[in-house]
Coordinates of C-alpha atoms in Angstrom, one line a residue:
Chain B
M89 CA -38.2 0.0 -17.9
I90 CA -36.1 -2.3 -20.1
K91 CA -34.4 -5.6 -19.4
V92 CA -30.7 -6.3 -19.8
T93 CA -28.6 -9.3 -19.0
I94 CA -25.1 -8.7 -17.7
D95 CA -23.0 -11.8 -17.1
D96 CA -26.1 -13.9 -17.0
I97 CA -27.8 -11.7 -14.4
E98 CA -31.0 -10.0 -15.5
I99 CA -31.9 -6.6 -14.3
E100 CA -34.6 -4.0 -15.2
V101 CA -33.3 -0.5 -15.6
E102 CA -34.7 2.8 -16.8
E103 CA -34.2 3.8 -20.4
G104 CA -31.0 5.8 -21.0
T105 CA -29.0 4.0 -18.3
T106 CA -25.5 3.1 -19.4
I107 CA -24.2 -0.4 -19.2
L108 CA -21.8 0.5 -16.5
N109 CA -24.5 2.0 -14.3
A110 CA -26.8 -1.0 -14.9
A111 CA -23.9 -3.2 -13.8
R112 CA -23.3 -1.1 -10.7
M113 CA -27.0 -1.7 -9.8
I114 CA -26.3 -5.4 -9.8
G115 CA -22.9 -4.8 -8.0
G116 CA -20.2 -7.3 -7.2
D117 CA -17.9 -8.8 -9.8
V118 CA -20.1 -7.8 -12.7
V119 CA -19.1 -4.1 -12.5
P120 CA -16.4 -3.2 -15.0
P121 CA -13.6 -1.1 -13.7
A122 CA -13.6 2.6 -14.7
M123 CA -10.7 5.0 -14.5
C124 CA -12.1 8.1 -16.3
Y125 CA -15.8 7.8 -15.7
Y126 CA -17.0 9.8 -12.6
S127 CA -20.7 9.7 -11.9
A128 CA -20.7 13.1 -10.2
L129 CA -19.1 14.8 -13.2
P130 CA -21.3 14.8 -16.3
G131 CA -19.3 14.4 -19.5
T132 CA -16.6 12.2 -18.1
G133 CA -16.0 8.7 -19.5
G134 CA -15.0 7.1 -22.8
K135 CA -11.2 7.9 -22.5
C136 CA -9.5 5.2 -20.6
R137 CA -11.1 2.1 -22.3
T138 CA -10.8 0.0 -19.1
C139 CA -14.6 -0.5 -19.0
L140 CA -14.9 -2.2 -22.4
V141 CA -17.4 -5.0 -22.4
E142 CA -18.7 -7.5 -25.0
V143 CA -22.2 -7.0 -26.2
A144 CA -23.3 -10.5 -27.3
A145 CA -26.8 -9.3 -28.4
G146 CA -27.7 -5.7 -29.3
S147 CA -31.4 -5.8 -28.4
T148 CA -34.5 -8.0 -28.9
K149 CA -35.2 -6.3 -32.2
D150 CA -31.7 -6.6 -33.5
P151 CA -30.0 -9.5 -31.7
R152 CA -26.8 -9.3 -33.7
P153 CA -23.7 -9.0 -31.5
M154 CA -21.8 -5.8 -31.7
P155 CA -18.6 -6.4 -33.6
K156 CA -16.2 -4.5 -31.3
L157 CA -16.0 -4.3 -27.6
M158 CA -18.1 -1.4 -26.3
V159 CA -17.3 1.3 -23.7
S160 CA -19.8 0.5 -21.0
C161 CA -19.6 3.9 -19.4
S162 CA -21.1 5.7 -22.4
T163 CA -23.1 3.0 -24.2
Q164 CA -26.8 3.0 -23.3
V165 CA -28.6 -0.2 -22.7
M166 CA -31.3 -1.5 -25.0
D167 CA -34.2 -3.8 -24.3
G168 CA -33.0 -7.4 -24.4
M169 CA -29.3 -6.6 -24.6
I170 CA -26.9 -9.3 -23.4
V171 CA -23.6 -8.0 -22.1
K172 CA -20.6 -10.1 -21.1
N173 CA -18.0 -8.7 -18.8
K174 CA -16.2 -11.2 -16.6
T175 CA -17.6 -14.1 -18.6
S176 CA -15.9 -13.0 -21.8
E177 CA -12.4 -14.2 -22.6
R178 CA -12.1 -11.3 -25.1
V179 CA -12.9 -8.7 -22.4
I180 CA -10.4 -10.1 -19.9
E181 CA -7.6 -10.3 -22.5
N182 CA -8.4 -6.8 -23.8
R183 CA -8.5 -5.3 -20.4
A184 CA -5.0 -6.7 -19.6
G185 CA -3.9 -4.9 -22.8
V186 CA -5.5 -1.7 -21.8
V187 CA -3.7 -1.9 -18.4
E188 CA -0.5 -2.4 -20.3
F189 CA -1.1 0.7 -22.4
L190 CA -2.0 2.8 -19.3
L191 CA 1.2 1.6 -17.6
A192 CA 3.3 2.2 -20.7
N193 CA 4.3 5.7 -19.6
H194 CA 3.5 5.3 -15.9
P195 CA 6.6 5.4 -13.7
L196 CA 6.9 2.6 -11.2
D197 CA 7.4 5.0 -8.3
C198 CA 4.7 3.6 -6.0
P199 CA 7.1 3.6 -3.1
V200 CA 7.4 7.3 -3.4
C201 CA 3.9 8.2 -4.5
D202 CA 1.5 9.4 -1.9
Q203 CA -1.5 7.8 -3.7
A204 CA -0.1 4.3 -3.2
G205 CA -2.6 2.2 -1.2
E206 CA -5.6 4.2 -2.5
C207 CA -4.7 4.2 -6.1
D208 CA -7.2 3.1 -8.7
L209 CA -4.4 2.2 -11.2
Q210 CA -2.8 -0.1 -8.6
N211 CA -6.0 -1.9 -8.1
L212 CA -6.7 -2.1 -11.8
G213 CA -3.2 -3.5 -12.5
F214 CA -3.5 -5.9 -9.6
E215 CA -6.9 -7.2 -10.7
N216 CA -6.7 -7.1 -14.4
G217 CA -3.1 -6.6 -15.5
K218 CA -0.2 -8.9 -16.4
E219 CA 2.6 -9.7 -14.1
A220 CA 5.5 -8.4 -16.1
T221 CA 6.1 -5.4 -18.3
R222 CA 7.1 -5.7 -22.0
Y223 CA 7.8 -2.0 -22.4
E224 CA 11.4 -1.3 -23.2
E225 CA 11.3 2.2 -24.6
E226 CA 12.1 5.3 -22.7
R227 CA 9.1 6.7 -20.7
R228 CA 8.2 10.3 -21.1
T229 CA 9.2 12.3 -18.1
F230 CA 8.3 15.7 -16.7
E231 CA 9.5 17.6 -13.6
P232 CA 6.8 17.7 -10.9
I233 CA 5.4 21.2 -10.6
D234 CA 3.3 23.1 -8.1
I235 CA 0.0 24.2 -9.5
G236 CA -1.4 26.4 -6.8
D237 CA -0.2 26.5 -3.3
H238 CA -1.8 23.3 -2.3
I239 CA -1.6 21.0 -5.3
K240 CA 1.4 19.1 -6.7
L241 CA 1.2 18.0 -10.3
N242 CA 3.3 15.0 -11.3
M243 CA 2.7 14.6 -15.0
N244 CA 4.7 11.4 -15.2
R245 CA 1.9 9.5 -13.4
C246 CA -1.0 11.0 -15.3
I247 CA -3.1 8.7 -17.4
L248 CA -5.0 11.5 -19.1
C249 CA -8.5 10.7 -17.8
Y250 CA -9.6 14.4 -17.9
R251 CA -11.5 14.1 -14.7
C252 CA -9.6 17.0 -13.2
V253 CA -10.4 19.2 -16.2
H254 CA -14.1 18.4 -15.7
V255 CA -13.8 19.4 -12.0
A256 CA -12.3 22.7 -13.0
N257 CA -15.0 23.2 -15.6
Q258 CA -17.9 22.3 -13.5
L259 CA -17.0 23.3 -9.9
T260 CA -14.9 26.4 -10.2
D261 CA -15.5 29.8 -11.6
Q262 CA -12.7 30.1 -14.0
R263 CA -10.8 27.1 -15.4
V264 CA -7.1 27.8 -15.4
H265 CA -5.8 24.4 -16.2
G266 CA -6.4 22.0 -19.0
A267 CA -4.7 19.7 -21.5
L268 CA -1.9 21.1 -23.6
H269 CA -0.6 19.6 -26.9
R270 CA -2.1 16.6 -28.6
G271 CA -1.8 12.8 -29.0
D272 CA 0.9 11.2 -26.9
H273 CA 2.3 14.6 -26.2
T274 CA -0.8 15.6 -24.2
E275 CA -0.1 17.0 -20.8
I276 CA -2.3 18.4 -18.1
S277 CA -1.0 21.8 -17.0
T278 CA -1.5 25.4 -16.3
Y279 CA -0.1 28.2 -18.4
I280 CA 1.2 29.9 -15.3
E281 CA 2.6 28.0 -12.4
K282 CA 0.7 28.3 -9.1
A283 CA -2.3 29.6 -10.9
I284 CA -4.9 27.5 -9.2
D285 CA -6.6 29.1 -6.3
N286 CA -10.2 28.4 -6.8
D287 CA -12.4 27.4 -3.9
F288 CA -13.2 24.0 -5.1
S289 CA -10.1 23.1 -7.1
G290 CA -8.8 20.8 -4.3
N291 CA -11.4 18.3 -5.4
M292 CA -9.3 17.4 -8.4
I293 CA -6.9 15.7 -6.0
D294 CA -9.7 13.2 -5.0
V295 CA -10.9 12.9 -8.5
C296 CA -7.5 11.9 -9.8
P297 CA -7.4 8.1 -10.0
V298 CA -3.6 8.0 -9.9
G299 CA -1.0 10.1 -8.0
A300 CA -0.7 12.8 -10.6
L301 CA -2.4 15.4 -8.5
T302 CA -1.6 15.2 -4.8
D303 CA -2.1 17.3 -1.7
R304 CA 1.0 19.4 -1.0
T305 CA -0.1 19.9 2.7
A306 CA 0.1 16.1 3.2
R307 CA 3.0 15.5 0.9
F308 CA 5.2 12.6 2.1
K309 CA 3.7 12.9 5.6
S310 CA 2.7 9.4 6.0
R311 CA 1.6 6.4 4.0
V312 CA -2.2 5.9 3.9
W313 CA -2.1 2.6 5.6
F314 CA -0.6 4.1 8.7
L315 CA -3.5 6.6 9.0
N316 CA -6.9 6.2 10.5
P317 CA -9.7 7.5 8.3
M318 CA -12.6 9.0 10.3
N319 CA -15.9 10.4 9.2
A320 CA -16.0 14.0 10.3
T321 CA -18.1 17.1 9.8
C322 CA -17.5 20.8 10.2
E323 CA -19.7 23.8 9.8
C324 CA -18.9 25.4 6.5
T325 CA -20.9 28.0 4.5
K326 CA -19.2 27.1 1.2
C327 CA -19.4 23.3 1.1
S328 CA -21.3 20.4 2.7
G329 CA -18.6 20.1 5.5
K330 CA -18.8 16.3 5.2
A331 CA -15.4 14.9 5.0
V332 CA -13.0 12.1 5.9
V333 CA -10.1 13.2 8.1
W334 CA -7.1 10.9 8.0
M335 CA -5.6 10.9 11.5
F336 CA -2.3 9.8 12.9
G337 CA -2.9 9.6 16.6
K338 CA -4.7 12.8 17.4
E339 CA -3.2 14.7 14.5
V340 CA -5.1 15.4 11.2
Y341 CA -2.8 14.6 8.3
K342 CA -5.1 15.1 5.5
V343 CA -8.8 15.8 4.7
T344 CA -10.6 14.2 1.7
T345 CA -14.1 13.9 0.4
R346 CA -16.2 10.8 1.4
Q347 CA -15.8 8.3 -1.4
D348 CA -18.0 5.3 -2.2
K349 CA -16.7 1.9 -3.2
Y350 CA -16.0 3.0 -6.7
G351 CA -13.7 5.7 -5.5
E352 CA -16.2 8.4 -6.4
V353 CA -17.5 11.2 -4.2
E354 CA -20.6 10.3 -2.1
Q355 CA -23.8 11.8 -3.2
V356 CA -26.6 12.8 -0.8
D357 CA -30.0 13.3 -2.6
G358 CA -28.2 13.4 -5.9
K359 CA -25.9 16.2 -4.7
P360 CA -22.2 15.3 -4.7
Q361 CA -20.5 16.2 -1.3
W362 CA -17.6 18.2 -2.6
L363 CA -15.2 19.9 -0.2
C364 CA -14.0 23.4 -0.3
D365 CA -10.3 24.2 -0.2
E366 CA -10.6 25.8 3.2
C367 CA -11.9 22.7 4.8
R368 CA -9.5 20.5 2.9
F369 CA -6.2 22.4 3.4
D370 CA -6.6 24.7 6.3
K371 CA -8.5 22.7 8.9
K372 CA -5.7 20.5 10.1
D373 CA -6.8 20.5 13.7
V374 CA -9.1 18.0 15.4
S375 CA -10.9 20.7 17.4
K376 CA -12.2 22.1 14.1
W377 CA -14.0 18.8 13.3
T378 CA -16.8 16.9 14.8
I379 CA -15.7 13.3 14.6
E380 CA -18.6 10.9 13.8
G381 CA -16.7 7.7 13.9
A382 CA -14.4 5.5 12.0
R383 CA -14.9 5.3 8.3
H384 CA -15.8 1.9 6.9
I385 CA -12.8 0.5 4.9
D386 CA -13.1 -2.7 2.9
R387 CA -11.1 -5.4 4.6
H388 CA -9.3 -6.2 1.4
S389 CA -7.8 -2.7 1.3
V390 CA -4.4 -2.2 2.8
I391 CA -5.8 0.8 4.6
S392 CA -7.8 -1.5 6.8
Q393 CA -4.6 -2.7 8.5
G394 CA -4.4 -1.2 11.9
H395 CA -7.8 0.5 11.3
Y396 CA -10.4 -0.4 13.9
E397 CA -13.9 0.8 13.2
K398 CA -14.9 0.5 16.9
P399 CA -14.4 2.2 19.3
N400 CA -13.7 5.8 18.6
P401 CA -10.2 6.6 19.8
L402 CA -11.1 10.2 20.4
D403 CA -14.0 9.2 22.6
N404 CA -12.8 9.3 26.2
K405 CA -15.9 8.0 27.7
P406 CA -16.4 4.3 27.0
K407 CA -20.0 3.8 25.8
N408 CA -20.3 0.1 26.7
I409 CA -19.6 0.6 30.4
K410 CA -22.6 1.9 32.3
Chain O
M591 CA -7.1 -52.2 26.2
Q592 CA -4.5 -52.8 23.6
S593 CA -1.4 -50.6 24.1
L594 CA -0.3 -48.3 21.4
T595 CA 3.4 -49.1 21.7
N596 CA 5.4 -52.0 23.0
R597 CA 7.3 -49.8 25.4
S598 CA 4.9 -49.9 28.2
K599 CA 6.0 -51.7 31.4
M600 CA 4.1 -53.2 34.2
V601 CA 4.7 -51.4 37.5
S602 CA 5.7 -53.8 40.3
D603 CA 6.1 -53.0 43.9
K604 CA 8.3 -56.0 44.8
K605 CA 10.8 -55.7 47.7
M606 CA 14.4 -54.7 46.8
T607 CA 17.1 -57.3 47.2
F608 CA 20.1 -56.7 49.6
L609 CA 22.3 -55.6 46.7
E610 CA 19.8 -53.2 45.5
K611 CA 19.4 -51.8 48.9
L612 CA 23.1 -50.9 49.0
Y613 CA 22.6 -48.7 46.0
L614 CA 26.3 -49.1 45.2
P615 CA 26.0 -50.8 41.8
A616 CA 23.5 -48.2 40.6
I617 CA 25.8 -45.4 41.8
F618 CA 28.8 -46.9 40.0
G619 CA 26.7 -47.4 36.9
G620 CA 25.9 -43.7 36.9
M621 CA 29.5 -42.7 37.6
I622 CA 30.6 -44.7 34.6
I623 CA 28.2 -42.8 32.3
T624 CA 29.5 -39.5 33.8
A625 CA 33.1 -40.6 33.2
K626 CA 32.4 -41.5 29.6
H627 CA 31.2 -38.0 29.0
L628 CA 34.5 -36.6 30.2
F629 CA 36.3 -38.0 27.2
R630 CA 33.6 -37.1 24.6
K631 CA 33.9 -34.2 22.2
N632 CA 32.4 -31.0 23.5
N633 CA 29.0 -29.8 22.1
T634 CA 29.7 -26.2 23.1
I635 CA 32.3 -23.8 21.8
K636 CA 34.3 -21.1 23.5
Y637 CA 32.5 -18.0 22.3
P638 CA 33.8 -15.3 21.5
E639 CA 37.3 -16.7 21.0
E640 CA 35.8 -19.4 18.8
Q641 CA 32.9 -18.6 16.5
R642 CA 30.5 -20.8 14.5
V643 CA 30.1 -20.4 10.8
F644 CA 26.6 -18.9 10.1
A645 CA 24.3 -20.3 7.5
P646 CA 23.8 -18.1 4.5
V647 CA 20.2 -17.6 5.5
Y648 CA 21.1 -16.5 9.0
R649 CA 19.1 -13.4 10.0
G650 CA 20.8 -11.0 12.3
Q651 CA 21.0 -7.2 12.7
H652 CA 19.6 -5.2 9.9
V653 CA 21.4 -2.9 7.5
L654 CA 20.1 -0.1 5.4
K655 CA 22.0 -0.2 2.1
R656 CA 23.4 2.5 0.0
D657 CA 23.8 2.2 -3.8
E658 CA 27.1 2.3 -5.7
Q659 CA 27.2 6.1 -5.6
G660 CA 26.7 6.1 -1.8
R661 CA 23.1 7.3 -1.9
E662 CA 20.6 5.8 0.5
N663 CA 18.4 3.2 -1.1
C664 CA 15.5 3.6 1.3
T665 CA 12.6 5.8 0.2
A666 CA 10.4 5.4 3.3
C667 CA 7.7 3.6 1.4
G668 CA 6.5 1.9 4.6
L669 CA 6.2 -1.6 3.1
C670 CA 8.7 -3.0 5.7
A671 CA 6.7 -1.5 8.5
V672 CA 3.4 -2.8 7.2
A673 CA 4.9 -6.3 6.6
C674 CA 6.5 -6.4 10.1
P675 CA 4.5 -8.8 12.2
A676 CA 6.1 -7.5 15.4
E677 CA 5.5 -3.8 14.5
A678 CA 9.1 -3.0 15.3
I679 CA 9.7 -0.6 12.4
T680 CA 8.7 3.1 12.4
M681 CA 9.7 5.8 10.0
V682 CA 9.1 9.5 9.1
A683 CA 9.6 10.5 5.5
N684 CA 10.9 13.8 4.1
E685 CA 11.3 15.3 0.7
R686 CA 14.7 15.5 -0.8
K687 CA 15.8 19.1 -1.3
K688 CA 17.8 20.4 -4.2
G689 CA 21.5 19.7 -3.7
E690 CA 20.8 16.5 -1.7
E691 CA 20.8 14.3 -4.7
H692 CA 24.1 12.7 -3.7
L693 CA 22.6 11.6 -0.4
Y694 CA 19.3 10.0 -1.3
R695 CA 18.5 8.0 -4.4
E696 CA 14.8 9.0 -4.6
E697 CA 12.7 12.1 -4.3
K698 CA 11.6 11.0 -0.8
Y699 CA 13.8 9.6 1.9
A700 CA 13.5 8.4 5.5
E701 CA 14.3 11.2 7.9
V702 CA 13.8 8.9 10.8
Y703 CA 14.0 5.1 10.6
E704 CA 13.9 3.1 13.7
I705 CA 13.8 -0.6 14.5
N706 CA 13.1 -1.8 18.0
M707 CA 15.5 -4.7 18.3
L708 CA 13.6 -6.0 21.3
R709 CA 10.4 -6.2 19.4
C710 CA 12.0 -7.6 16.2
I711 CA 11.7 -11.3 15.8
F712 CA 14.2 -11.4 12.9
C713 CA 11.7 -13.1 10.5
G714 CA 13.1 -11.2 7.5
L715 CA 9.7 -10.1 6.1
C716 CA 10.9 -6.5 5.9
E717 CA 13.7 -7.6 3.6
E718 CA 11.3 -9.5 1.5
A719 CA 8.8 -6.6 1.3
C720 CA 11.4 -4.0 0.4
P721 CA 11.0 -2.9 -3.3
K722 CA 14.2 -0.9 -3.3
E723 CA 16.7 -3.5 -2.0
A724 CA 17.3 -1.2 0.9
I725 CA 17.0 -3.3 4.0
F726 CA 18.8 -6.5 4.6
L727 CA 19.4 -8.8 7.5
T728 CA 23.0 -9.5 8.0
D729 CA 25.1 -12.1 9.9
R730 CA 25.9 -9.6 12.6
I731 CA 24.5 -10.2 16.1
V732 CA 22.6 -7.4 17.9
K733 CA 24.7 -6.4 20.9
T734 CA 23.4 -7.0 24.4
D735 CA 22.6 -4.0 26.5
D736 CA 21.1 -3.2 29.9
N737 CA 19.1 -0.2 28.8
R738 CA 15.8 -0.7 26.9
P739 CA 15.8 2.6 24.9
D740 CA 19.2 1.7 23.5
F741 CA 17.7 -1.2 21.6
V742 CA 15.8 1.2 19.4
Y743 CA 18.2 1.5 16.5
G744 CA 18.0 4.7 14.5
K745 CA 19.6 5.5 11.2
D746 CA 23.0 6.1 12.8
R747 CA 23.3 2.4 13.6
L748 CA 21.3 1.0 10.7
V749 CA 22.6 2.8 7.6
E750 CA 25.9 1.4 6.4
D751 CA 29.0 3.5 6.3
V752 CA 30.0 4.7 2.8
N753 CA 33.6 3.7 3.4
N754 CA 32.8 0.6 5.3
R755 CA 30.2 -1.3 3.3
I756 CA 28.5 -4.4 4.6
D757 CA 28.5 -7.3 2.2
V758 CA 25.0 -8.7 1.7
S759 CA 25.7 -10.5 -1.6
R760 CA 25.3 -13.8 0.0
R761 CA 21.8 -12.9 1.2
Q762 CA 20.9 -11.5 -2.2
L763 CA 21.6 -15.0 -3.6
T764 CA 19.1 -16.7 -1.4
G765 CA 15.4 -17.1 -1.5
K766 CA 13.3 -15.2 -4.1
R767 CA 16.3 -13.2 -5.4
K768 CA 18.0 -16.4 -6.6
E769 CA 15.9 -16.6 -9.8
K770 CA 16.9 -13.1 -10.9

């Protein structure tokens, strides 16, 4: 066990832990935001630069500060390391710059985008970004395309986090999509349109921090804040069957994986609870799901408006009355 | 106890004098006041022949604007509905098909857009929330009716006519838009 200090809070962690994960153990404001790192997908991280932190002292043996800001999602902690996140002016200023870069080519089409309301980039921009844009050049644009029967790819909104590529690599048999071209010409795509039909490829929708990959079966159906997220399970041989069904009245509008407070898929005993495509896209009927109860939504989220965690609207028998 | 104001009067139960018992001076006093009012300027106006000038910030019936090319501005983002304290606004979105580009400005549009005018409190928050400058409150008055369902205004009554535009430039110059 080694000791690290993050924003003046000391914590003991195991060797090999990254700064980001050590900060998540403390929780709260100390945690740097992350757009590309995804705990359930090994190999992610290091691309978006939003999690940069200042290392004021490298370790007890070598207490010199690291000259540049470090990527907290892939830098491992050392004994006696002192990390500054929210307490460092440099980090705050730098993060605002990173947000500006991420938004440079991002279209401001939040009113149209299905991800609005549960978008990591919106939260990031709101918490760390600047109020106005300075970007005057023409943004790069693509036509939205269908990759597979169920997934819409809108490359305009992509921030190139590569999470979806890792999903395809690690969860599905054959990866049929990836990054084409290089540098600022990079785009996520498939060689052949509608090529994606793997069983677990729907998970790339949940993994996508922005609205680049969206569910075609729920396309433009409703905005997230009008829906009621409910924890539900179903019996499935392929996946865990643990999901969140987003309901409008008694209709199921969309099905997603259960996500923790960092927007990452929930893990049970170290196993990520991914959903198969059948559960996600084809079970749009309440009778196919066992509703456990309302999903807990943070009260600061727009989704919490009109969302009541008690009682269960599908429960016809009131429990409190005996 | 010390009184808070000097307006308090002691109540007396003294007997009325003969003159007071006649009540006539009091009646005439009252009649004089009534007669004075006959020659005063009226506070009321004869609506609808005569109409008052509305303040520029007056908030009346809503309008869904079109842009210069006649395309609907509204993209059914739902921000007006989420801002609405009276929950008067509902909408159903739909995707714009190829060949409909002259009808709707964005990829998504409101297929159904309804405002319940009985629920609406005309606070103007929908107008403030709108990112597309699509909804505005105008100086028109919502017409009276005797049938509740008729107060749910759909797109047929909310969207402005292409050839008969509704001028909201005065409203655009008030409030937060003034600085632009």
